[in-house]
PDB file of C-alpha atoms in Angstrom:
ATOM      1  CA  UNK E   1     132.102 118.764  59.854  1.00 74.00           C
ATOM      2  CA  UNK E   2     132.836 120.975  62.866  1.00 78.00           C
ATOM      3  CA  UNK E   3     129.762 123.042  61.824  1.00 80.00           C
ATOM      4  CA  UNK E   4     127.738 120.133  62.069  1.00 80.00           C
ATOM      5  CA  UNK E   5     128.562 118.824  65.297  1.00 79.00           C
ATOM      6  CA  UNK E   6     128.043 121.927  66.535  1.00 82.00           C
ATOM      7  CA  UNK E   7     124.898 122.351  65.694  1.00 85.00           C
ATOM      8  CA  UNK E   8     124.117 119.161  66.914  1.00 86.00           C
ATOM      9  CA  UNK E   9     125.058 119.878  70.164  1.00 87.00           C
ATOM     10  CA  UNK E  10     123.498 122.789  70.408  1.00 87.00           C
ATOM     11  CA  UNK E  11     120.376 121.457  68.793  1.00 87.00           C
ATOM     12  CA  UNK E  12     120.591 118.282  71.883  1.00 92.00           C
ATOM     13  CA  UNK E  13     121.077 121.050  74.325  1.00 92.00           C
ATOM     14  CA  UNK E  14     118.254 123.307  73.734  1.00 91.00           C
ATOM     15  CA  UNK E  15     116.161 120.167  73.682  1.00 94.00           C
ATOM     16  CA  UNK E  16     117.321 119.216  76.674  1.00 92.00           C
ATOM     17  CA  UNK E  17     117.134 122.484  78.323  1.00 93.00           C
ATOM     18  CA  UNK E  18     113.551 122.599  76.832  1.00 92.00           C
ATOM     19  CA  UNK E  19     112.600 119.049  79.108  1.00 93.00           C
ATOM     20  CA  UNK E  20     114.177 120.116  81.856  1.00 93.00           C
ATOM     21  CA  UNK E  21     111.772 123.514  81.682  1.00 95.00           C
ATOM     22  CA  UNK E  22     108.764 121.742  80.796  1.00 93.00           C
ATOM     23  CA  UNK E  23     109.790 119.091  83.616  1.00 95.00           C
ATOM     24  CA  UNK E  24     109.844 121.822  86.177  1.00 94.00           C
ATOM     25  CA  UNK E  25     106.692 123.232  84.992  1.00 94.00           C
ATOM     26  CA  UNK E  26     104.840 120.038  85.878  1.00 92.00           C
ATOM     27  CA  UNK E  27     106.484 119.402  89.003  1.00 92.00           C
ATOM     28  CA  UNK E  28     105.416 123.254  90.385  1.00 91.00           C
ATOM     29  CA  UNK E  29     101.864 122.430  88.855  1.00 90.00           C
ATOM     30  CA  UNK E  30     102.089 119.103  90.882  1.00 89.00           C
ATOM     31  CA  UNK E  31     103.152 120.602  94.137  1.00 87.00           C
ATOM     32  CA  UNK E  32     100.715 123.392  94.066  1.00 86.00           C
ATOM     33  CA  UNK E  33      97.899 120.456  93.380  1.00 83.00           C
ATOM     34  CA  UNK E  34      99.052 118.264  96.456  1.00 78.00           C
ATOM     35  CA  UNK E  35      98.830 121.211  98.684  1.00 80.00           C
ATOM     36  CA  UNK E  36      95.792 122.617  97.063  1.00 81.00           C
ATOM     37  CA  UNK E  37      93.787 119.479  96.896  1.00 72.00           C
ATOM     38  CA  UNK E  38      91.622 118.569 100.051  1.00 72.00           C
ATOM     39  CA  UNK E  39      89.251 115.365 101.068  1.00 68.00           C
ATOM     40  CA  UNK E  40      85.985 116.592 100.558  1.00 71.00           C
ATOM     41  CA  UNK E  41      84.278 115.877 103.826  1.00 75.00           C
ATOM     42  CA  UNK E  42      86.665 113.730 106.763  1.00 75.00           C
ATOM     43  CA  UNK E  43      83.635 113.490 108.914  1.00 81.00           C
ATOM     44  CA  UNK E  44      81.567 111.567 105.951  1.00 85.00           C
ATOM     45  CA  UNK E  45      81.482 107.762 106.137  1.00 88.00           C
ATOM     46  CA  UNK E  46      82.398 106.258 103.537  1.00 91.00           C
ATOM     47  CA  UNK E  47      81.678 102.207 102.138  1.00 94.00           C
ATOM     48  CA  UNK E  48      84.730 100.979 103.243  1.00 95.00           C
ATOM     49  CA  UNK E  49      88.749 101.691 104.539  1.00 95.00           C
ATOM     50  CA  UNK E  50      91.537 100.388 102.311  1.00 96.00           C
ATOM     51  CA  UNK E  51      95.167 100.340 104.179  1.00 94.00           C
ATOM     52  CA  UNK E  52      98.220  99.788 101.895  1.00 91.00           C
ATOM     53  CA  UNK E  53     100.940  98.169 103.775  1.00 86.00           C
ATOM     54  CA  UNK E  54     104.376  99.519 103.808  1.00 79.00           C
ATOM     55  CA  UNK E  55     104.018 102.727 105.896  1.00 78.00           C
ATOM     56  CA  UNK E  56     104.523 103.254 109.357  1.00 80.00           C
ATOM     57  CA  UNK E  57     101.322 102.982 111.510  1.00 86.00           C
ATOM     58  CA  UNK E  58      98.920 103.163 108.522  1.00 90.00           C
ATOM     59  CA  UNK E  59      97.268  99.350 110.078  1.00 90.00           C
ATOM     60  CA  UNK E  60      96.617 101.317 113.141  1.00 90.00           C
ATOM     61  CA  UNK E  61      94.835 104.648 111.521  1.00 91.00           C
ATOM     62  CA  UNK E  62      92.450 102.328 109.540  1.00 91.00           C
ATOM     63  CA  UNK E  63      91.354 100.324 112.641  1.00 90.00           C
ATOM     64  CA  UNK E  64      90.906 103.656 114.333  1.00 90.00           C
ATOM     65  CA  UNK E  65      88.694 104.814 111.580  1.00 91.00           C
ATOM     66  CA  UNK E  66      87.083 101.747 111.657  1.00 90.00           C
ATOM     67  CA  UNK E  67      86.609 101.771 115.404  1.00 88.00           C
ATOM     68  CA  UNK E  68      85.157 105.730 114.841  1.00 89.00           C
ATOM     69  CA  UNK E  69      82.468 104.198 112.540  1.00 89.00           C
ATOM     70  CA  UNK E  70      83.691 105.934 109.189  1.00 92.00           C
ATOM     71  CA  UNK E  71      83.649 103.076 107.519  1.00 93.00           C
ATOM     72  CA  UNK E  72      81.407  99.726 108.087  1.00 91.00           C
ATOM     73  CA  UNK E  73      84.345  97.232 106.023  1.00 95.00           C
ATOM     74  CA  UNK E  74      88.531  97.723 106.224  1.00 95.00           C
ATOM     75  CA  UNK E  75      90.856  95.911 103.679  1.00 96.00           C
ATOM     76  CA  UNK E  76      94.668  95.954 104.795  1.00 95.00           C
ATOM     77  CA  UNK E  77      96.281  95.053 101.421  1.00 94.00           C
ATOM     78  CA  UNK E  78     100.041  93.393 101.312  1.00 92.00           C
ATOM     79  CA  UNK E  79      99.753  91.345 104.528  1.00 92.00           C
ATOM     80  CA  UNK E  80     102.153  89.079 104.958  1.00 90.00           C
ATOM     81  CA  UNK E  81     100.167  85.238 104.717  1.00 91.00           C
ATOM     82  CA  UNK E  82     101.286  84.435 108.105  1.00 93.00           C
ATOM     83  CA  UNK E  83      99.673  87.457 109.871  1.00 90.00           C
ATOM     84  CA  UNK E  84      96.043  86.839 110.961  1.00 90.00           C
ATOM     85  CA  UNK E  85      93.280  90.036 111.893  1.00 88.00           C
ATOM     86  CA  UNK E  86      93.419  89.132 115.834  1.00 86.00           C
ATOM     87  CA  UNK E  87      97.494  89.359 115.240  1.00 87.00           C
ATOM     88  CA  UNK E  88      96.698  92.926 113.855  1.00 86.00           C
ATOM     89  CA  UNK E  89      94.478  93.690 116.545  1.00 84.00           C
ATOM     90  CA  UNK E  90      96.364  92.830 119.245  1.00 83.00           C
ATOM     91  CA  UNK E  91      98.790  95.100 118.134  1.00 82.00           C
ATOM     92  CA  UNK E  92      96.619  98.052 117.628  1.00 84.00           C
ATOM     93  CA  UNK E  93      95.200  97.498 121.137  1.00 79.00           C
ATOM     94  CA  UNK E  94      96.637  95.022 123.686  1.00 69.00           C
ATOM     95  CA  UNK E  95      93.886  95.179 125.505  1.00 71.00           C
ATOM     96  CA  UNK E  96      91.405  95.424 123.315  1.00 69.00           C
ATOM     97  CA  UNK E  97      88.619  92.668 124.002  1.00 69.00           C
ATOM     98  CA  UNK E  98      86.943  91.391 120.624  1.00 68.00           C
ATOM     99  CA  UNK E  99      88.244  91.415 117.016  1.00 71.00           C
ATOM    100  CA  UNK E 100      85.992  94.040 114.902  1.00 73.00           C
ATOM    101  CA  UNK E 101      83.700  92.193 111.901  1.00 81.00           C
ATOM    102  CA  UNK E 102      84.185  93.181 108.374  1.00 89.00           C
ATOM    103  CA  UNK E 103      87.929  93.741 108.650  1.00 92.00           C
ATOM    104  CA  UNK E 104      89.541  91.434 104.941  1.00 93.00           C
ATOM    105  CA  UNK E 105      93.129  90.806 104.507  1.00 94.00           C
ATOM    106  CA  UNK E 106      94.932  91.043 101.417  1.00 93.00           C
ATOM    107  CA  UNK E 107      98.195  88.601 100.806  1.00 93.00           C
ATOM    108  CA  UNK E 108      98.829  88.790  97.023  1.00 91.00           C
ATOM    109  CA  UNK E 109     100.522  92.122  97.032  1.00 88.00           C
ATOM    110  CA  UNK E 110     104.255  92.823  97.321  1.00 88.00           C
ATOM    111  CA  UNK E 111     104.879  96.052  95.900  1.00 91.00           C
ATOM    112  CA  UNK E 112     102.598  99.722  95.467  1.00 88.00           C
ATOM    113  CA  UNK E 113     101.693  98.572  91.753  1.00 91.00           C
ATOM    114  CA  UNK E 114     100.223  94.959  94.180  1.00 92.00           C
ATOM    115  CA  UNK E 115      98.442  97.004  96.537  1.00 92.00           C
ATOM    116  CA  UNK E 116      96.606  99.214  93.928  1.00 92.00           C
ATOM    117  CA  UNK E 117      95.298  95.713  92.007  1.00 94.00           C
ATOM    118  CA  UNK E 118      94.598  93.804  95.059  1.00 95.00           C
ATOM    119  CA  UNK E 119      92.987  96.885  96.547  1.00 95.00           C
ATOM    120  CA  UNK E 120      90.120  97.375  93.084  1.00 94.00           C
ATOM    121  CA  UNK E 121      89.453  93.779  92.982  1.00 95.00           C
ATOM    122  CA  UNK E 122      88.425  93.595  96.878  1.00 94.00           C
ATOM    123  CA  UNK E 123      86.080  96.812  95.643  1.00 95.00           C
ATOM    124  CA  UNK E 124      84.984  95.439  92.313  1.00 94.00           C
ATOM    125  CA  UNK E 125      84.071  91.898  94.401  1.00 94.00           C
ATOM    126  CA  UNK E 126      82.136  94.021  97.282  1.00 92.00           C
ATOM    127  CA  UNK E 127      80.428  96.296  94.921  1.00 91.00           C
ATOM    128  CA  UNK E 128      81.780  99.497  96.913  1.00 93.00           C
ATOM    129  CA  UNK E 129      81.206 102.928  95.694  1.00 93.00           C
ATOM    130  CA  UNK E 130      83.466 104.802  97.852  1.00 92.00           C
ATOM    131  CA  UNK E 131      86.511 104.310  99.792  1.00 92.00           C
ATOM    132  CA  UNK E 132      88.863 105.888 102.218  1.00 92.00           C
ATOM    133  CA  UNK E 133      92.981 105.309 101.651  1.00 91.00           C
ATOM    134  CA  UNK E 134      95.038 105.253 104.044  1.00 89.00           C
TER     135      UNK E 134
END
């Protein structure tokens, strides 16, 4: 009985051990990617600007790339239903004058998994071929 157990345990512990190695693997591999992987061309225009909600002053860099003509449409996705574009607008730029065209607003999403669905059925409905995420 002993025998067994022990060889059970070690049998769970070199399995384990084995995950946690093959775990590690993929997170180096992963790493290496993110810091290896570029946008191909920043200075390309692209069909439109899609802004997920929930980090800090993401709203802002997709009206500035919309402003800089890198894009001709913007989605914000995850807007809360009470916020309007001028709202948006206002706070990008106090001052600014007029509210840009083509900007849509999103107000299904509540979470990443939200964003990501809202975000392809805005594309699939405006027949876009490429985007930019912010």
């Amino acid at each position: 009985m002993y025998k067994a157990f022990l060889k059970l345990f070690n049998v769970t512990i070199l399995t384990a051990a084995g995950c946690a190695w093959f775990w590690a693997i993929g997170w180096v591999i992963f790493l290496l990617a993110v810091t290896i992987v570029q946008p191909r061309n920043l200075d390309q225009p692209t069909d439109a600007i899609i802004v997920l909600t929930g980090g800090q002053n993401r709203v802002n860099t997709g009206l500035d790339l919309l402003q800089a003509e890198k894009a001709h449409l913007l989605f914000i996705s995850g807007v809360d239903e009470r916020v309007t574009i001028e709202q948006l607008v206002r706070l990008w730029k106090p001052k600014f004058d007029y509210v840009p065209c083509c900007i849509a607003l999103g107000h299904d999403a509540s979470n990443t998994e939200g964003n990501a669905r809202e975000s392809s059925e805005w594309v699939r409905r405006q027949d876009i071929q490429s985007i930019r995420l912010v």
